[in-house]
Amino acid sequence: MAARVPTEPPRGMRDVLPAEAELRDAAAATILTVYRRYGFRRIETPALESLELLTGGGGGENEKLIFKVLKRGEKLDLSAAATEADLADLGLRFDLTVPLARYYAHNHGKLPEPLRAVQIGPVWRAERPQRGRYRQFTQCDIDILGIASDIAEIELILATTEALGELGLGDLTVRINDRRLLAAMATWCGFAPDRHASVFITLDKWDKLSPDEVRRELAEAGHPEPAIARMMQLYRQAAVPPDLDAMRSRLGAPSAEAAVLTLSRVVDVVRAAAGGRFRIEFDPTLVRGMGYYTGPIFEITSSSFAAGSIAGGGRYDGMIGGLLGRHVPATGFSIGFERVVDILGKLRGRSRDETRIALLFDEAAPDLGGVLRAAQELRSQGHLVALARRMRSLGAQRAALEKHGYDGVATVDGEGRAQLQWFADRVPPPRSGSRE
Amino acid sequence: MAARVPTEPPRGMRDVLPAEAELRDAAAATILTVYRRYGFRRIETPALESLELLTGGGGGENEKLIFKVLKRGEKLDLSAAATEADLADLGLRFDLTVPLARYYAHNHGKLPEPLRAVQIGPVWRAERPQRGRYRQFTQCDIDILGIASDIAEIELILATTEALGELGLGDLTVRINDRRLLAAMATWCGFAPDRHASVFITLDKWDKLSPDEVRRELAEAGHPEPAIARMMQLYRQAAVPPDLDAMRSRLGAPSAEAAVLTLSRVVDVVRAAAGGRFRIEFDPTLVRGMGYYTGPIFEITSSSFAAGSIAGGGRYDGMIGGLLGRHVPATGFSIGFERVVDILGKLRGRSRDETRIALLFDEAAPDLGGVLRAAQELRSQGHLVALARRMRSLGAQRAALEKHGYDGVATVDGEGRAQLQWFADRVPPPRSGSRE
């Protein structure tokens, strides 16, 4: 390779250094362990899907951000190509939900019914690169396909709060609302059905804007003044503080009734099962972005991260069955994996539950076998052990090792035993049997 | 989405069903655990790289198999595009070695020196699809960058045999040769230096062809008869059975001398450290495909898989430093992850080290909280527990659960405790405390 080739990763993508890669692995393993405990099964789909699938409408705005793959061989006829569709047939997935719909349609005969699926994997979006957002990032989704009852929502919430708790994210709050309740609210207020989405976009900012700002934004979007006034009054009276019964008695609509019954049961059952481990609250201003939700929607916030939610999901009964041509009830929950890893990196600094040792040896040592035996002895004690040629300056070598996450060095003594020296600030907790 | 969208994965790619996904996860976790024990650090690079990098010569024939990604936005000018290079700027990686070279060049200042890297991740090749070979597959590589001494080879071999052993692959044999020895052999025989690669292609089939067939293939490739005769004689006398000292005394060349010294030491040290766990043998017919190897090369075979090697690697000192403009000694070992998963699937059937339980409940149960508590009780005992609505036909439900890998069902008794019933052929081994 020529020396001129740029060595940066592609624009908006990044290399993961060892400490972060190990944190990512550990976080993924913890999440998977908890979800599997709840009976979720790991599945995998290819990174590439047909553009026909990816642009089929299930991805909303993300469909504009697809990395498209050039046709290959005879299928690519440059001279006849008039549009992108003539050039590309595949694309990198932009989420794990559209592939899940295809996977389920293709494989449902071989899958458990209902299917509890867990996916962790990369997705790609050709977004304008910005701080902390990358064009390749990892998503972590659980989905329950085939359960119409709210037991699905309850399981998703219990499993996800347990996973986040085991990761060490403190003080979790689940906020929950229902798309049917939002629709009933907008109808009751008098907003035109085809303008509901616009109302929800403003409502979604309720906790960031003042009531006057909400009112102004709705007016500027062209909504009728009486509807705006009714909505402001409703939220003043029945939604702040959030009160499900007050909301139900105000709205009256049967769809609101069903939503409120579901939400009440989910909140009551989850709150009892949580036993104080986390909070769950009705939040009538919760909207969630994706258009495909049809029932309960929920988000989780943590005191470890003030700037937004760390997981979100809901019921989306319409989408999965589309490819199959039948109704498939579906609920899902997605952990913001990249955000969670960021938070953990700041919280923990480094993991203390493993010890990394450099076993120093002389390159010209006559007894390499003895060095290897000492290394195995240390490994059998649970240490991560790399061999390291002894440098002339032991001080510089120790400093470099410490910088790269080593906890100590070892040497081989006259009897062929490993002698361990921990670095000053890295003395590990006593192990059973390792001290007198 | 319209019902017409095809639901198959793209051509040559596949969906992974739960049982295999879980086997893959478990295999990857075992491999990572062993490599980390040996001090290897996990790293990650993006799936996409610049086409400039991917087509820079480090990928050999694989460079013809790149999935190329269409330029985006203003960069894509269809009317002015004359060649593929005008249309595409990125490609999906076809291996983990070319990205490692870029990663090291870009990040070496932040990385430990030497770097022991472990990578497990998908790669993509637009090959003609064929049985058992897919266009997306997982590679699993370890590389040691910055160690010129053969301690690197020794570590790679010890770590990889240990990983394969912990996976349960039996009766491992490491075969080892050296590219310098191959070159010295071909020179000694009298083959033209620019025809060595052709000689090695035939030599690589030594164990599949008869001596006459080898002779004929070399003749048909246009190699001079005296060189062919010398080679056949050399292999008859010094290489079958393989004898390093005989090979050295026959070839005499200084480069052969260096290679033989390295191989002798690696074989002796590894054999002593193996302590009978596996075999290591000099194999003068071992070639390995990639052109970038410069020193020792090795492969591992297992009695669990007769049809070929399950891991391979070697020293490739020239390549990594290319982008940096300096010499970086490098060795690597790659486990054939897809092949290993195949073998394990056939060996094990299913994993016995976990128990999967369906906790049956009545949808109309008045006490959902009690069901959730019973589920938590079972989970805290280490079971994987999914809730399942009780079907009208318990027999059919049990059959379906068994088919999907469940080991038993549980119900909640009058006192709110989980009552477990194991399926007939799935009684798990007694647990401490779980039986009287």
PDB file of N, CA and C in Angstrom, chain A residues 83-155:
ATOM      1  N   THR A  83     -30.975   6.733 -13.133  1.00  0.00           N
ATOM      2  CA  THR A  83     -31.248   7.148 -11.760  1.00  0.00           C
ATOM      3  C   THR A  83     -30.482   6.244 -10.795  1.00  0.00           C
ATOM      4  N   GLU A  84     -30.479   6.628  -9.522  1.00  0.00           N
ATOM      5  CA  GLU A  84     -29.809   5.815  -8.509  1.00  0.00           C
ATOM      6  C   GLU A  84     -30.364   4.401  -8.463  1.00  0.00           C
ATOM      7  N   ALA A  85     -31.675   4.272  -8.763  1.00  0.00           N
ATOM      8  CA  ALA A  85     -32.302   2.955  -8.699  1.00  0.00           C
ATOM      9  C   ALA A  85     -31.706   1.999  -9.732  1.00  0.00           C
ATOM     10  N   ASP A  86     -31.133   2.550 -10.821  1.00  0.00           N
ATOM     11  CA  ASP A  86     -30.485   1.695 -11.817  1.00  0.00           C
ATOM     12  C   ASP A  86     -29.115   1.222 -11.333  1.00  0.00           C
ATOM     13  N   LEU A  87     -28.560   1.921 -10.367  1.00  0.00           N
ATOM     14  CA  LEU A  87     -27.185   1.655  -9.948  1.00  0.00           C
ATOM     15  C   LEU A  87     -27.086   0.788  -8.699  1.00  0.00           C
ATOM     16  N   ALA A  88     -28.078   0.890  -7.822  1.00  0.00           N
ATOM     17  CA  ALA A  88     -27.954   0.250  -6.509  1.00  0.00           C
ATOM     18  C   ALA A  88     -29.124  -0.685  -6.260  1.00  0.00           C
ATOM     19  N   ASP A  89     -28.855  -1.825  -5.630  1.00  0.00           N
ATOM     20  CA  ASP A  89     -29.929  -2.772  -5.323  1.00  0.00           C
ATOM     21  C   ASP A  89     -30.009  -3.107  -3.844  1.00  0.00           C
ATOM     22  N   LEU A  90     -28.937  -2.856  -3.098  1.00  0.00           N
ATOM     23  CA  LEU A  90     -28.900  -3.175  -1.675  1.00  0.00           C
ATOM     24  C   LEU A  90     -28.580  -1.919  -0.874  1.00  0.00           C
ATOM     25  N   GLY A  91     -28.872  -1.972   0.406  1.00  0.00           N
ATOM     26  CA  GLY A  91     -28.502  -0.863   1.284  1.00  0.00           C
ATOM     27  C   GLY A  91     -28.152  -1.384   2.656  1.00  0.00           C
ATOM     28  N   LEU A  92     -27.340  -0.603   3.400  1.00  0.00           N
ATOM     29  CA  LEU A  92     -27.042  -0.970   4.785  1.00  0.00           C
ATOM     30  C   LEU A  92     -28.256  -0.621   5.643  1.00  0.00           C
ATOM     31  N   ARG A  93     -28.635  -1.512   6.535  1.00  0.00           N
ATOM     32  CA  ARG A  93     -29.809  -1.291   7.386  1.00  0.00           C
ATOM     33  C   ARG A  93     -29.632  -0.019   8.215  1.00  0.00           C
ATOM     34  N   PHE A  94     -30.728   0.736   8.382  1.00  0.00           N
ATOM     35  CA  PHE A  94     -30.679   1.971   9.183  1.00  0.00           C
ATOM     36  C   PHE A  94     -31.273   1.763  10.569  1.00  0.00           C
ATOM     37  N   ASP A  95     -31.915   0.613  10.770  1.00  0.00           N
ATOM     38  CA  ASP A  95     -32.386   0.249  12.100  1.00  0.00           C
ATOM     39  C   ASP A  95     -32.500  -1.269  12.159  1.00  0.00           C
ATOM     40  N   LEU A  96     -32.971  -1.798  13.299  1.00  0.00           N
ATOM     41  CA  LEU A  96     -33.120  -3.247  13.436  1.00  0.00           C
ATOM     42  C   LEU A  96     -34.585  -3.669  13.354  1.00  0.00           C
ATOM     43  N   THR A  97     -35.490  -2.714  13.157  1.00  0.00           N
ATOM     44  CA  THR A  97     -36.925  -3.023  13.179  1.00  0.00           C
ATOM     45  C   THR A  97     -37.430  -3.433  11.804  1.00  0.00           C
ATOM     46  N   VAL A  98     -37.034  -2.705  10.775  1.00  0.00           N
ATOM     47  CA  VAL A  98     -37.413  -3.093   9.409  1.00  0.00           C
ATOM     48  C   VAL A  98     -36.836  -4.484   9.077  1.00  0.00           C
ATOM     49  N   PRO A  99     -35.565  -4.752   9.373  1.00  0.00           N
ATOM     50  CA  PRO A  99     -35.065  -6.127   9.160  1.00  0.00           C
ATOM     51  C   PRO A  99     -35.820  -7.173   9.992  1.00  0.00           C
ATOM     52  N   LEU A 100     -36.226  -6.815  11.211  1.00  0.00           N
ATOM     53  CA  LEU A 100     -36.976  -7.764  12.036  1.00  0.00           C
ATOM     54  C   LEU A 100     -38.294  -8.150  11.368  1.00  0.00           C
ATOM     55  N   ALA A 101     -38.959  -7.162  10.758  1.00  0.00           N
ATOM     56  CA  ALA A 101     -40.229  -7.449  10.076  1.00  0.00           C
ATOM     57  C   ALA A 101     -39.988  -8.458   8.946  1.00  0.00           C
ATOM     58  N   ARG A 102     -38.911  -8.257   8.176  1.00  0.00           N
ATOM     59  CA  ARG A 102     -38.601  -9.195   7.102  1.00  0.00           C
ATOM     60  C   ARG A 102     -38.222 -10.566   7.650  1.00  0.00           C
ATOM     61  N   TYR A 103     -37.390 -10.576   8.664  1.00  0.00           N
ATOM     62  CA  TYR A 103     -36.938 -11.814   9.309  1.00  0.00           C
ATOM     63  C   TYR A 103     -38.132 -12.623   9.799  1.00  0.00           C
ATOM     64  N   TYR A 104     -39.063 -11.942  10.447  1.00  0.00           N
ATOM     65  CA  TYR A 104     -40.216 -12.651  10.995  1.00  0.00           C
ATOM     66  C   TYR A 104     -41.088 -13.195   9.874  1.00  0.00           C
ATOM     67  N   ALA A 105     -41.281 -12.385   8.817  1.00  0.00           N
ATOM     68  CA  ALA A 105     -42.101 -12.847   7.693  1.00  0.00           C
ATOM     69  C   ALA A 105     -41.461 -14.077   7.047  1.00  0.00           C
ATOM     70  N   HIS A 106     -40.125 -14.071   6.951  1.00  0.00           N
ATOM     71  CA  HIS A 106     -39.431 -15.153   6.266  1.00  0.00           C
ATOM     72  C   HIS A 106     -39.310 -16.416   7.117  1.00  0.00           C
ATOM     73  N   ASN A 107     -39.132 -16.252   8.412  1.00  0.00           N
ATOM     74  CA  ASN A 107     -38.767 -17.384   9.275  1.00  0.00           C
ATOM     75  C   ASN A 107     -39.818 -17.783  10.303  1.00  0.00           C
ATOM     76  N   HIS A 108     -40.998 -17.154  10.285  1.00  0.00           N
ATOM     77  CA  HIS A 108     -41.924 -17.316  11.414  1.00  0.00           C
ATOM     78  C   HIS A 108     -42.275 -18.783  11.667  1.00  0.00           C
ATOM     79  N   GLY A 109     -42.268 -19.608  10.611  1.00  0.00           N
ATOM     80  CA  GLY A 109     -42.592 -21.022  10.803  1.00  0.00           C
ATOM     81  C   GLY A 109     -41.573 -21.761  11.657  1.00  0.00           C
ATOM     82  N   LYS A 110     -40.353 -21.218  11.699  1.00  0.00           N
ATOM     83  CA  LYS A 110     -39.303 -21.902  12.472  1.00  0.00           C
ATOM     84  C   LYS A 110     -39.070 -21.231  13.832  1.00  0.00           C
ATOM     85  N   LEU A 111     -39.823 -20.191  14.115  1.00  0.00           N
ATOM     86  CA  LEU A 111     -39.563 -19.414  15.326  1.00  0.00           C
ATOM     87  C   LEU A 111     -40.581 -19.740  16.412  1.00  0.00           C
ATOM     88  N   PRO A 112     -40.185 -19.572  17.681  1.00  0.00           N
ATOM     89  CA  PRO A 112     -41.156 -19.755  18.759  1.00  0.00           C
ATOM     90  C   PRO A 112     -42.302 -18.750  18.597  1.00  0.00           C
ATOM     91  N   GLU A 113     -43.462 -19.151  19.052  1.00  0.00           N
ATOM     92  CA  GLU A 113     -44.637 -18.285  18.976  1.00  0.00           C
ATOM     93  C   GLU A 113     -45.204 -18.153  20.371  1.00  0.00           C
ATOM     94  N   PRO A 114     -45.222 -17.005  21.011  1.00  0.00           N
ATOM     95  CA  PRO A 114     -44.718 -15.727  20.535  1.00  0.00           C
ATOM     96  C   PRO A 114     -43.189 -15.694  20.453  1.00  0.00           C
ATOM     97  N   LEU A 115     -42.671 -14.735  19.699  1.00  0.00           N
ATOM     98  CA  LEU A 115     -41.219 -14.571  19.614  1.00  0.00           C
ATOM     99  C   LEU A 115     -40.778 -13.422  20.508  1.00  0.00           C
ATOM    100  N   ARG A 116     -39.862 -13.750  21.413  1.00  0.00           N
ATOM    101  CA  ARG A 116     -39.177 -12.690  22.167  1.00  0.00           C
ATOM    102  C   ARG A 116     -37.772 -12.598  21.588  1.00  0.00           C
ATOM    103  N   ALA A 117     -37.487 -11.512  20.874  1.00  0.00           N
ATOM    104  CA  ALA A 117     -36.214 -11.408  20.161  1.00  0.00           C
ATOM    105  C   ALA A 117     -35.345 -10.328  20.780  1.00  0.00           C
ATOM    106  N   VAL A 118     -34.047 -10.604  20.860  1.00  0.00           N
ATOM    107  CA  VAL A 118     -33.102  -9.549  21.234  1.00  0.00           C
ATOM    108  C   VAL A 118     -32.063  -9.429  20.131  1.00  0.00           C
ATOM    109  N   GLN A 119     -31.810  -8.193  19.743  1.00  0.00           N
ATOM    110  CA  GLN A 119     -30.819  -7.911  18.701  1.00  0.00           C
ATOM    111  C   GLN A 119     -29.843  -6.869  19.238  1.00  0.00           C
ATOM    112  N   ILE A 120     -28.549  -7.073  19.020  1.00  0.00           N
ATOM    113  CA  ILE A 120     -27.554  -6.017  19.257  1.00  0.00           C
ATOM    114  C   ILE A 120     -26.683  -5.987  18.024  1.00  0.00           C
ATOM    115  N   GLY A 121     -26.623  -4.862  17.346  1.00  0.00           N
ATOM    116  CA  GLY A 121     -25.796  -4.823  16.156  1.00  0.00           C
ATOM    117  C   GLY A 121     -25.698  -3.439  15.563  1.00  0.00           C
ATOM    118  N   PRO A 122     -24.758  -3.289  14.628  1.00  0.00           N
ATOM    119  CA  PRO A 122     -24.546  -1.969  14.040  1.00  0.00           C
ATOM    120  C   PRO A 122     -25.630  -1.623  13.023  1.00  0.00           C
ATOM    121  N   VAL A 123     -25.926  -0.334  12.919  1.00  0.00           N
ATOM    122  CA  VAL A 123     -26.769   0.210  11.856  1.00  0.00           C
ATOM    123  C   VAL A 123     -26.029   1.420  11.280  1.00  0.00           C
ATOM    124  N   TRP A 124     -26.443   1.816  10.093  1.00  0.00           N
ATOM    125  CA  TRP A 124     -25.721   2.867   9.372  1.00  0.00           C
ATOM    126  C   TRP A 124     -26.691   3.928   8.884  1.00  0.00           C
ATOM    127  N   ARG A 125     -26.335   5.196   9.107  1.00  0.00           N
ATOM    128  CA  ARG A 125     -27.149   6.295   8.580  1.00  0.00           C
ATOM    129  C   ARG A 125     -26.222   7.384   8.072  1.00  0.00           C
ATOM    130  N   ALA A 126     -26.452   7.823   6.831  1.00  0.00           N
ATOM    131  CA  ALA A 126     -25.589   8.839   6.228  1.00  0.00           C
ATOM    132  C   ALA A 126     -26.034  10.224   6.675  1.00  0.00           C
ATOM    133  N   GLU A 127     -26.016  10.421   7.995  1.00  0.00           N
ATOM    134  CA  GLU A 127     -26.394  11.719   8.545  1.00  0.00           C
ATOM    135  C   GLU A 127     -25.228  12.688   8.471  1.00  0.00           C
ATOM    136  N   ARG A 128     -25.540  13.986   8.538  1.00  0.00           N
ATOM    137  CA  ARG A 128     -24.474  14.963   8.674  1.00  0.00           C
ATOM    138  C   ARG A 128     -23.740  14.656   9.980  1.00  0.00           C
ATOM    139  N   PRO A 129     -22.442  14.409   9.903  1.00  0.00           N
ATOM    140  CA  PRO A 129     -21.727  14.068  11.138  1.00  0.00           C
ATOM    141  C   PRO A 129     -21.787  15.214  12.140  1.00  0.00           C
ATOM    142  N   GLN A 130     -22.004  14.894  13.394  1.00  0.00           N
ATOM    143  CA  GLN A 130     -21.982  15.900  14.446  1.00  0.00           C
ATOM    144  C   GLN A 130     -21.450  15.270  15.713  1.00  0.00           C
ATOM    145  N   ARG A 131     -21.085  16.137  16.652  1.00  0.00           N
ATOM    146  CA  ARG A 131     -20.470  15.696  17.886  1.00  0.00           C
ATOM    147  C   ARG A 131     -21.272  14.580  18.544  1.00  0.00           C
ATOM    148  N   GLY A 132     -20.610  13.458  18.778  1.00  0.00           N
ATOM    149  CA  GLY A 132     -21.252  12.370  19.518  1.00  0.00           C
ATOM    150  C   GLY A 132     -22.235  11.554  18.689  1.00  0.00           C
ATOM    151  N   ARG A 133     -22.440  11.915  17.422  1.00  0.00           N
ATOM    152  CA  ARG A 133     -23.310  11.090  16.579  1.00  0.00           C
ATOM    153  C   ARG A 133     -22.514  10.560  15.423  1.00  0.00           C
ATOM    154  N   TYR A 134     -22.587   9.277  15.208  1.00  0.00           N
ATOM    155  CA  TYR A 134     -21.772   8.649  14.190  1.00  0.00           C
ATOM    156  C   TYR A 134     -22.629   8.004  13.119  1.00  0.00           C
ATOM    157  N   ARG A 135     -22.013   7.769  11.981  1.00  0.00           N
ATOM    158  CA  ARG A 135     -22.739   7.193  10.847  1.00  0.00           C
ATOM    159  C   ARG A 135     -22.843   5.677  10.942  1.00  0.00           C
ATOM    160  N   GLN A 136     -22.044   5.089  11.807  1.00  0.00           N
ATOM    161  CA  GLN A 136     -22.256   3.685  12.193  1.00  0.00           C
ATOM    162  C   GLN A 136     -22.396   3.672  13.697  1.00  0.00           C
ATOM    163  N   PHE A 137     -23.472   3.095  14.189  1.00  0.00           N
ATOM    164  CA  PHE A 137     -23.638   3.012  15.634  1.00  0.00           C
ATOM    165  C   PHE A 137     -24.412   1.733  15.961  1.00  0.00           C
ATOM    166  N   THR A 138     -24.357   1.360  17.228  1.00  0.00           N
ATOM    167  CA  THR A 138     -24.946   0.089  17.646  1.00  0.00           C
ATOM    168  C   THR A 138     -26.332   0.318  18.219  1.00  0.00           C
ATOM    169  N   GLN A 139     -27.279  -0.505  17.770  1.00  0.00           N
ATOM    170  CA  GLN A 139     -28.599  -0.489  18.376  1.00  0.00           C
ATOM    171  C   GLN A 139     -28.790  -1.770  19.171  1.00  0.00           C
ATOM    172  N   CYS A 140     -29.644  -1.678  20.163  1.00  0.00           N
ATOM    173  CA  CYS A 140     -29.908  -2.803  21.053  1.00  0.00           C
ATOM    174  C   CYS A 140     -31.406  -2.846  21.296  1.00  0.00           C
ATOM    175  N   ASP A 141     -32.069  -3.776  20.639  1.00  0.00           N
ATOM    176  CA  ASP A 141     -33.540  -3.833  20.663  1.00  0.00           C
ATOM    177  C   ASP A 141     -34.035  -5.152  21.225  1.00  0.00           C
ATOM    178  N   ILE A 142     -35.105  -5.080  22.017  1.00  0.00           N
ATOM    179  CA  ILE A 142     -35.887  -6.292  22.269  1.00  0.00           C
ATOM    180  C   ILE A 142     -37.281  -6.077  21.689  1.00  0.00           C
ATOM    181  N   ASP A 143     -37.859  -7.151  21.197  1.00  0.00           N
ATOM    182  CA  ASP A 143     -39.197  -7.089  20.629  1.00  0.00           C
ATOM    183  C   ASP A 143     -39.951  -8.348  21.020  1.00  0.00           C
ATOM    184  N   ILE A 144     -41.232  -8.188  21.292  1.00  0.00           N
ATOM    185  CA  ILE A 144     -42.110  -9.333  21.531  1.00  0.00           C
ATOM    186  C   ILE A 144     -43.160  -9.331  20.432  1.00  0.00           C
ATOM    187  N   LEU A 145     -43.131 -10.368  19.604  1.00  0.00           N
ATOM    188  CA  LEU A 145     -44.080 -10.465  18.502  1.00  0.00           C
ATOM    189  C   LEU A 145     -45.083 -11.553  18.817  1.00  0.00           C
ATOM    190  N   GLY A 146     -46.365 -11.216  18.730  1.00  0.00           N
ATOM    191  CA  GLY A 146     -47.394 -12.217  18.931  1.00  0.00           C
ATOM    192  C   GLY A 146     -48.104 -12.132  20.266  1.00  0.00           C
ATOM    193  N   ILE A 147     -47.868 -11.098  21.053  1.00  0.00           N
ATOM    194  CA  ILE A 147     -48.606 -10.934  22.312  1.00  0.00           C
ATOM    195  C   ILE A 147     -49.396  -9.624  22.251  1.00  0.00           C
ATOM    196  N   ALA A 148     -50.716  -9.776  22.227  1.00  0.00           N
ATOM    197  CA  ALA A 148     -51.576  -8.596  22.140  1.00  0.00           C
ATOM    198  C   ALA A 148     -51.811  -7.978  23.511  1.00  0.00           C
ATOM    199  N   SER A 149     -51.666  -8.808  24.564  1.00  0.00           N
ATOM    200  CA  SER A 149     -51.994  -8.307  25.902  1.00  0.00           C
ATOM    201  C   SER A 149     -50.860  -7.446  26.440  1.00  0.00           C
ATOM    202  N   ASP A 150     -51.206  -6.650  27.462  1.00  0.00           N
ATOM    203  CA  ASP A 150     -50.207  -5.727  28.013  1.00  0.00           C
ATOM    204  C   ASP A 150     -49.159  -6.441  28.865  1.00  0.00           C
ATOM    205  N   ILE A 151     -49.259  -7.772  28.975  1.00  0.00           N
ATOM    206  CA  ILE A 151     -48.180  -8.511  29.626  1.00  0.00           C
ATOM    207  C   ILE A 151     -46.868  -8.275  28.862  1.00  0.00           C
ATOM    208  N   ALA A 152     -46.967  -8.031  27.563  1.00  0.00           N
ATOM    209  CA  ALA A 152     -45.771  -7.754  26.769  1.00  0.00           C
ATOM    210  C   ALA A 152     -45.106  -6.460  27.224  1.00  0.00           C
ATOM    211  N   GLU A 153     -45.895  -5.413  27.365  1.00  0.00           N
ATOM    212  CA  GLU A 153     -45.324  -4.138  27.826  1.00  0.00           C
ATOM    213  C   GLU A 153     -44.684  -4.303  29.204  1.00  0.00           C
ATOM    214  N   ILE A 154     -45.379  -5.047  30.063  1.00  0.00           N
ATOM    215  CA  ILE A 154     -44.879  -5.238  31.431  1.00  0.00           C
ATOM    216  C   ILE A 154     -43.532  -5.964  31.411  1.00  0.00           C
ATOM    217  N   GLU A 155     -43.429  -7.013  30.607  1.00  0.00           N
ATOM    218  CA  GLU A 155     -42.164  -7.755  30.526  1.00  0.00           C
ATOM    219  C   GLU A 155     -41.045  -6.881  29.957  1.00  0.00           C
TER     220      GLU A 155
END
